[in-house]
Amino acid sequence: MKKLICVLLAVLLTSGMALAAVFSDVPESNWAYSYVERAYTEGVVQGMGDGTYDPDGPLTYAQFVTVIARKYFASELQTAYRYPEFLSLGGSEKDYDSWWYPAWSVYSAEGLLGTKKISVSDFAAAPIPRQDMALVIHNTAKKLLRGDIAGSASIPDIAKADASKNLDTAQVGAEKLDAMTDELKAAAAFCYSAGIINGVDGAGNFAPTDSVTRAQLAAIYCRTSDILPKLIKDAEEGGSSSSEVPVSTDDPAVQYILDKTNEVRAGLDRRQLELDAGLMEAAAIRAREIAESFSHNRPSGELYTDAIPSSVSYTQSAENIAEAGSVEEAMNAWLDSESHRMNIESSRYGKIGIGVYGRYYVQIFADKPWATE
């Protein structure tokens, strides 16, 4: 007897409310639509008050720290008081009622820029460069872990990052790299190698001193929200053992599912799905897990997405699972199910992981972010 479970409900829940009715300048065709939609739905970004989001507008220190504080320092943000650091950095009573003051309080109290100090006026209005965004994220991770995460083998940094994602002169340029402090280098390498802050072009250039748009803010927030908890969890647990599960892209069953899936998508003029190493790892794990517990929840009770490595950058995902006598039977069953076929046909996805374990088959879909923010 075939078993099929649909993940359509979970996909709809993660999509949130229709953004087009909220921000007139962020249509579905905008590359950042899904990121802005999610960040808005989760309550960390707001519009300009006139029905627009201003996706191409510059991002300030105050705006970015506010977003990070809403997510990771909510209680501190809500109960922000007059910290001594505020006065020592040049603040005055006229600033206490400013919208950005609570974020300044969190920045000051938590040391989110490390040893780097900025003026009150720069915090309130100056564009934040990409390297300083990385510094805030890196220091937030340290705060959440309550320790220095840079030395953990499971946390990427400038020394331990995978060679293909390390931060070096190829991504920064010798002159700019030399101008960065060790603190900035470590933070930038952490965010770059973890996939939180990507390159600004197809060559992967990090552009440390470039400013950031509000659209890019939403993308970086979503990646931070997805990746940071997994990195911290791995560090606390001493690293993940998920890589012990064998992954094979040469399995004929894997190729059959990929080919049939893309055949269906080609008939609808959808982009072809590409195998993703991280999703392949997750699907291999999940194929073994559904043999034990046939559910989108893992045997531990966590959702299937917890099996996706932190290196995979995505905002939306879906999972199809099946128990069947053959790969052909599993594929046909998915295609005969409206909800599972919707996942196969969806234009939002660009990459896939496929797992096969005996009679158990898994597809994990994820959207494929653009090469730039």
mmCIF file of N, CA and C in Angstrom, residues 30-40 42 44-45 59 64 67-68 71-72 130 133-134 137-138 140-141 144 156 165 188 190-202 204-206 211-232 305 308-316 351 366-373:
data_model
loop_
_atom_site.group_PDB
_atom_site.id
_atom_site.type_symbol
_atom_site.label_atom_id
_atom_site.label_comp_id
_atom_site.label_asym_id
_atom_site.label_seq_id
_atom_site.Cartn_x
_atom_site.Cartn_y
_atom_site.Cartn_z
ATOM 1 N N ASN A 30 9.657 41.016 -8.671
ATOM 2 C CA ASN A 30 10.869 41.545 -8.048
ATOM 3 C C ASN A 30 11.662 40.398 -7.424
ATOM 4 N N TRP A 31 12.973 40.383 -7.624
ATOM 5 C CA TRP A 31 13.800 39.272 -7.127
ATOM 6 C C TRP A 31 13.695 39.108 -5.611
ATOM 7 N N ALA A 32 13.408 40.206 -4.903
ATOM 8 C CA ALA A 32 13.372 40.158 -3.444
ATOM 9 C C ALA A 32 11.972 39.940 -2.891
ATOM 10 N N TYR A 33 10.998 39.679 -3.752
ATOM 11 C CA TYR A 33 9.598 39.576 -3.305
ATOM 12 C C TYR A 33 9.426 38.612 -2.134
ATOM 13 N N SER A 34 9.908 37.385 -2.282
ATOM 14 C CA SER A 34 9.674 36.387 -1.234
ATOM 15 C C SER A 34 10.395 36.755 0.053
ATOM 16 N N TYR A 35 11.580 37.392 -0.064
ATOM 17 C CA TYR A 35 12.314 37.796 1.129
ATOM 18 C C TYR A 35 11.578 38.911 1.877
ATOM 19 N N VAL A 36 11.151 39.927 1.127
ATOM 20 C CA VAL A 36 10.441 41.054 1.753
ATOM 21 C C VAL A 36 9.118 40.572 2.345
ATOM 22 N N GLU A 37 8.443 39.688 1.616
ATOM 23 C CA GLU A 37 7.182 39.132 2.100
ATOM 24 C C GLU A 37 7.379 38.447 3.454
ATOM 25 N N ARG A 38 8.396 37.634 3.532
ATOM 26 C CA ARG A 38 8.637 36.894 4.773
ATOM 27 C C ARG A 38 9.046 37.822 5.908
ATOM 28 N N ALA A 39 9.962 38.739 5.634
ATOM 29 C CA ALA A 39 10.424 39.648 6.682
ATOM 30 C C ALA A 39 9.285 40.517 7.197
ATOM 31 N N TYR A 40 8.419 40.946 6.293
ATOM 32 C CA TYR A 40 7.268 41.750 6.703
ATOM 33 C C TYR A 40 6.290 40.915 7.521
ATOM 34 N N GLU A 42 6.916 38.371 9.311
ATOM 35 C CA GLU A 42 7.494 38.060 10.619
ATOM 36 C C GLU A 42 7.665 39.298 11.496
ATOM 37 N N VAL A 44 9.559 42.111 11.193
ATOM 38 C CA VAL A 44 10.853 42.757 11.439
ATOM 39 C C VAL A 44 11.112 43.935 10.506
ATOM 40 N N VAL A 45 10.361 44.045 9.402
ATOM 41 C CA VAL A 45 10.496 45.210 8.522
ATOM 42 C C VAL A 45 9.136 45.855 8.348
ATOM 43 N N LEU A 59 20.166 51.385 3.220
ATOM 44 C CA LEU A 59 19.913 50.869 4.559
ATOM 45 C C LEU A 59 20.857 51.524 5.546
ATOM 46 N N PHE A 64 19.132 48.514 10.244
ATOM 47 C CA PHE A 64 19.597 47.136 10.317
ATOM 48 C C PHE A 64 19.611 46.622 11.756
ATOM 49 N N VAL A 67 16.157 45.709 12.920
ATOM 50 C CA VAL A 67 15.697 44.408 12.427
ATOM 51 C C VAL A 67 16.309 43.268 13.238
ATOM 52 N N ILE A 68 17.620 43.327 13.450
ATOM 53 C CA ILE A 68 18.292 42.292 14.236
ATOM 54 C C ILE A 68 17.761 42.267 15.669
ATOM 55 N N LYS A 71 14.383 40.592 16.100
ATOM 56 C CA LYS A 71 14.453 39.139 16.009
ATOM 57 C C LYS A 71 15.142 38.513 17.217
ATOM 58 N N TYR A 72 16.281 39.073 17.634
ATOM 59 C CA TYR A 72 17.120 38.392 18.616
ATOM 60 C C TYR A 72 17.221 39.090 19.979
ATOM 61 N N ARG A 130 28.585 46.647 4.096
ATOM 62 C CA ARG A 130 28.377 45.209 4.207
ATOM 63 C C ARG A 130 29.260 44.584 5.292
ATOM 64 N N MET A 133 27.568 45.094 8.597
ATOM 65 C CA MET A 133 26.436 44.179 8.746
ATOM 66 C C MET A 133 26.938 42.824 9.228
ATOM 67 N N ALA A 134 28.014 42.360 8.599
ATOM 68 C CA ALA A 134 28.595 41.070 8.996
ATOM 69 C C ALA A 134 29.036 41.104 10.449
ATOM 70 N N ILE A 137 26.027 40.698 12.725
ATOM 71 C CA ILE A 137 25.536 39.312 12.701
ATOM 72 C C ILE A 137 26.470 38.391 13.478
ATOM 73 N N HIS A 138 27.762 38.553 13.258
ATOM 74 C CA HIS A 138 28.755 37.711 13.938
ATOM 75 C C HIS A 138 28.670 37.889 15.448
ATOM 76 N N THR A 140 26.111 39.005 17.125
ATOM 77 C CA THR A 140 24.828 38.477 17.577
ATOM 78 C C THR A 140 24.926 36.978 17.807
ATOM 79 N N ALA A 141 25.591 36.287 16.884
ATOM 80 C CA ALA A 141 25.778 34.846 17.045
ATOM 81 C C ALA A 141 26.554 34.531 18.313
ATOM 82 N N LEU A 144 24.255 34.924 21.274
ATOM 83 C CA LEU A 144 23.277 33.850 21.386
ATOM 84 C C LEU A 144 23.919 32.570 21.916
ATOM 85 N N PRO A 156 31.990 28.442 10.480
ATOM 86 C CA PRO A 156 32.986 28.928 9.526
ATOM 87 C C PRO A 156 33.604 30.253 9.969
ATOM 88 N N LYS A 165 34.486 28.872 -0.268
ATOM 89 C CA LYS A 165 33.682 29.954 0.284
ATOM 90 C C LYS A 165 34.475 30.815 1.255
ATOM 91 N N ALA A 188 33.214 38.994 8.353
ATOM 92 C CA ALA A 188 32.852 38.889 6.945
ATOM 93 C C ALA A 188 33.011 37.457 6.447
ATOM 94 N N PHE A 190 32.861 34.761 8.247
ATOM 95 C CA PHE A 190 31.797 33.979 8.886
ATOM 96 C C PHE A 190 30.506 34.069 8.078
ATOM 97 N N CYS A 191 30.073 35.281 7.764
ATOM 98 C CA CYS A 191 28.810 35.462 7.036
ATOM 99 C C CYS A 191 28.902 34.980 5.599
ATOM 100 N N TYR A 192 30.062 35.173 4.978
ATOM 101 C CA TYR A 192 30.238 34.779 3.583
ATOM 102 C C TYR A 192 30.270 33.259 3.441
ATOM 103 N N SER A 193 31.057 32.604 4.287
ATOM 104 C CA SER A 193 31.194 31.151 4.164
ATOM 105 C C SER A 193 29.941 30.427 4.634
ATOM 106 N N ALA A 194 29.188 31.046 5.537
ATOM 107 C CA ALA A 194 27.943 30.438 5.999
ATOM 108 C C ALA A 194 26.807 30.653 5.013
ATOM 109 N N GLY A 195 27.005 31.522 4.018
ATOM 110 C CA GLY A 195 25.960 31.787 3.033
ATOM 111 C C GLY A 195 24.954 32.830 3.473
ATOM 112 N N ILE A 196 25.281 33.614 4.501
ATOM 113 C CA ILE A 196 24.367 34.654 4.982
ATOM 114 C C ILE A 196 24.463 35.908 4.129
ATOM 115 N N ILE A 197 25.679 36.340 3.833
ATOM 116 C CA ILE A 197 25.888 37.489 2.951
ATOM 117 C C ILE A 197 26.663 37.008 1.738
ATOM 118 N N ASN A 198 26.015 36.991 0.594
ATOM 119 C CA ASN A 198 26.637 36.497 -0.629
ATOM 120 C C ASN A 198 27.429 37.592 -1.334
ATOM 121 N N GLY A 199 28.037 37.222 -2.459
ATOM 122 C CA GLY A 199 28.747 38.201 -3.260
ATOM 123 C C GLY A 199 27.781 39.128 -3.980
ATOM 124 N N VAL A 200 28.305 40.230 -4.455
ATOM 125 C CA VAL A 200 27.458 41.212 -5.148
ATOM 126 C C VAL A 200 27.364 40.933 -6.641
ATOM 127 N N ASP A 201 28.118 39.939 -7.118
ATOM 128 C CA ASP A 201 28.086 39.610 -8.534
ATOM 129 C C ASP A 201 28.375 38.132 -8.719
ATOM 130 N N GLY A 202 28.361 37.702 -9.963
ATOM 131 C CA GLY A 202 28.583 36.296 -10.264
ATOM 132 C C GLY A 202 29.949 35.789 -9.866
ATOM 133 N N GLY A 204 31.384 36.464 -7.065
ATOM 134 C CA GLY A 204 31.428 36.283 -5.623
ATOM 135 C C GLY A 204 32.133 37.384 -4.861
ATOM 136 N N ASN A 205 32.283 38.571 -5.487
ATOM 137 C CA ASN A 205 32.963 39.672 -4.797
ATOM 138 C C ASN A 205 32.161 40.124 -3.578
ATOM 139 N N PHE A 206 32.831 40.213 -2.436
ATOM 140 C CA PHE A 206 32.152 40.538 -1.189
ATOM 141 C C PHE A 206 31.859 42.026 -1.050
ATOM 142 N N SER A 211 27.446 49.836 0.238
ATOM 143 C CA SER A 211 26.225 49.993 1.021
ATOM 144 C C SER A 211 25.228 48.906 0.634
ATOM 145 N N VAL A 212 24.111 48.865 1.338
ATOM 146 C CA VAL A 212 23.116 47.802 1.194
ATOM 147 C C VAL A 212 21.749 48.431 0.976
ATOM 148 N N THR A 213 20.920 47.808 0.150
ATOM 149 C CA THR A 213 19.570 48.304 -0.076
ATOM 150 C C THR A 213 18.596 47.632 0.893
ATOM 151 N N ARG A 214 17.392 48.176 0.956
ATOM 152 C CA ARG A 214 16.371 47.596 1.821
ATOM 153 C C ARG A 214 15.920 46.236 1.294
ATOM 154 N N ALA A 215 15.993 46.022 -0.001
ATOM 155 C CA ALA A 215 15.673 44.703 -0.553
ATOM 156 C C ALA A 215 16.715 43.683 -0.118
ATOM 157 N N GLN A 216 17.991 44.064 -0.186
ATOM 158 C CA GLN A 216 19.059 43.179 0.248
ATOM 159 C C GLN A 216 18.953 42.890 1.747
ATOM 160 N N LEU A 217 18.501 43.869 2.509
ATOM 161 C CA LEU A 217 18.274 43.661 3.936
ATOM 162 C C LEU A 217 17.334 42.483 4.169
ATOM 163 N N ALA A 218 16.224 42.451 3.445
ATOM 164 C CA ALA A 218 15.245 41.377 3.633
ATOM 165 C C ALA A 218 15.862 40.024 3.322
ATOM 166 N N ALA A 219 16.657 39.945 2.249
ATOM 167 C CA ALA A 219 17.302 38.682 1.878
ATOM 168 C C ALA A 219 18.279 38.242 2.959
ATOM 169 N N ILE A 220 19.083 39.168 3.458
ATOM 170 C CA ILE A 220 20.083 38.833 4.473
ATOM 171 C C ILE A 220 19.414 38.467 5.787
ATOM 172 N N TYR A 221 18.316 39.135 6.111
ATOM 173 C CA TYR A 221 17.575 38.766 7.326
ATOM 174 C C TYR A 221 17.079 37.324 7.234
ATOM 175 N N CYS A 222 16.490 36.949 6.100
ATOM 176 C CA CYS A 222 15.941 35.597 5.950
ATOM 177 C C CYS A 222 17.038 34.555 6.063
ATOM 178 N N ARG A 223 18.180 34.811 5.434
ATOM 179 C CA ARG A 223 19.280 33.851 5.521
ATOM 180 C C ARG A 223 19.793 33.743 6.957
ATOM 181 N N THR A 224 19.925 34.883 7.607
ATOM 182 C CA THR A 224 20.381 34.870 9.000
ATOM 183 C C THR A 224 19.424 34.071 9.865
ATOM 184 N N SER A 225 18.137 34.299 9.668
ATOM 185 C CA SER A 225 17.116 33.628 10.468
ATOM 186 C C SER A 225 17.138 32.120 10.259
ATOM 187 N N ASP A 226 17.451 31.672 9.041
ATOM 188 C CA ASP A 226 17.484 30.246 8.737
ATOM 189 C C ASP A 226 18.795 29.589 9.167
ATOM 190 N N ILE A 227 19.897 30.270 8.940
ATOM 191 C CA ILE A 227 21.211 29.653 9.097
ATOM 192 C C ILE A 227 21.748 29.752 10.516
ATOM 193 N N LEU A 228 21.562 30.887 11.157
ATOM 194 C CA LEU A 228 22.169 31.112 12.466
ATOM 195 C C LEU A 228 21.757 30.066 13.510
ATOM 196 N N PRO A 229 20.476 29.734 13.634
ATOM 197 C CA PRO A 229 20.114 28.727 14.643
ATOM 198 C C PRO A 229 20.786 27.380 14.415
ATOM 199 N N LYS A 230 20.961 26.998 13.157
ATOM 200 C CA LYS A 230 21.587 25.711 12.860
ATOM 201 C C LYS A 230 23.079 25.730 13.203
ATOM 202 N N LEU A 231 23.744 26.852 12.899
ATOM 203 C CA LEU A 231 25.159 26.956 13.231
ATOM 204 C C LEU A 231 25.362 26.906 14.740
ATOM 205 N N ILE A 232 24.511 27.599 15.456
ATOM 206 C CA ILE A 232 24.618 27.629 16.903
ATOM 207 C C ILE A 232 24.321 26.252 17.487
ATOM 208 N N THR A 305 12.637 20.323 7.624
ATOM 209 C CA THR A 305 13.594 21.383 7.286
ATOM 210 C C THR A 305 14.803 21.395 8.204
ATOM 211 N N ILE A 308 17.966 20.071 6.678
ATOM 212 C CA ILE A 308 18.646 20.820 5.622
ATOM 213 C C ILE A 308 19.861 21.529 6.205
ATOM 214 N N PRO A 309 21.058 21.313 5.661
ATOM 215 C CA PRO A 309 22.269 21.932 6.212
ATOM 216 C C PRO A 309 22.202 23.452 6.173
ATOM 217 N N SER A 310 22.910 24.085 7.080
ATOM 218 C CA SER A 310 22.914 25.543 7.138
ATOM 219 C C SER A 310 23.563 26.176 5.909
ATOM 220 N N SER A 311 24.300 25.403 5.136
ATOM 221 C CA SER A 311 24.946 25.936 3.932
ATOM 222 C C SER A 311 23.959 26.187 2.801
ATOM 223 N N VAL A 312 22.741 25.632 2.899
ATOM 224 C CA VAL A 312 21.735 25.798 1.849
ATOM 225 C C VAL A 312 20.982 27.099 2.084
ATOM 226 N N SER A 313 21.058 28.006 1.119
ATOM 227 C CA SER A 313 20.359 29.282 1.219
ATOM 228 C C SER A 313 19.005 29.171 0.524
ATOM 229 N N TYR A 314 17.927 29.437 1.257
ATOM 230 C CA TYR A 314 16.593 29.371 0.678
ATOM 231 C C TYR A 314 15.611 30.122 1.559
ATOM 232 N N THR A 315 14.458 30.472 0.994
ATOM 233 C CA THR A 315 13.404 31.105 1.780
ATOM 234 C C THR A 315 12.167 30.228 1.869
ATOM 235 N N GLN A 316 11.947 29.374 0.870
ATOM 236 C CA GLN A 316 10.787 28.495 0.874
ATOM 237 C C GLN A 316 11.209 27.099 0.413
ATOM 238 N N LYS A 351 15.978 24.363 -7.148
ATOM 239 C CA LYS A 351 16.925 23.298 -6.822
ATOM 240 C C LYS A 351 16.203 22.206 -6.058
ATOM 241 N N ALA A 366 13.601 23.576 -3.043
ATOM 242 C CA ALA A 366 13.892 24.875 -2.435
ATOM 243 C C ALA A 366 14.025 25.907 -3.539
ATOM 244 N N ASP A 367 13.697 27.151 -3.190
ATOM 245 C CA ASP A 367 13.882 28.209 -4.176
ATOM 246 C C ASP A 367 15.361 28.500 -4.298
ATOM 247 N N LYS A 368 15.741 29.044 -5.430
ATOM 248 C CA LYS A 368 17.152 29.276 -5.726
ATOM 249 C C LYS A 368 17.384 30.773 -5.799
ATOM 250 N N PRO A 369 17.940 31.389 -4.722
ATOM 251 C CA PRO A 369 18.167 32.820 -4.732
ATOM 252 C C PRO A 369 19.083 33.246 -5.864
ATOM 253 N N TRP A 370 18.931 34.484 -6.249
ATOM 254 C CA TRP A 370 19.796 35.039 -7.293
ATOM 255 C C TRP A 370 21.231 35.073 -6.796
ATOM 256 N N ALA A 371 22.159 35.212 -7.730
ATOM 257 C CA ALA A 371 23.580 35.213 -7.368
ATOM 258 C C ALA A 371 23.937 36.426 -6.508
ATOM 259 N N THR A 372 23.202 37.524 -6.685
ATOM 260 C CA THR A 372 23.440 38.713 -5.875
ATOM 261 C C THR A 372 22.293 38.897 -4.907
ATOM 262 N N GLU A 373 22.476 39.828 -3.940
ATOM 263 C CA GLU A 373 21.427 40.103 -2.977
ATOM 264 C C GLU A 373 20.223 40.687 -3.665
#
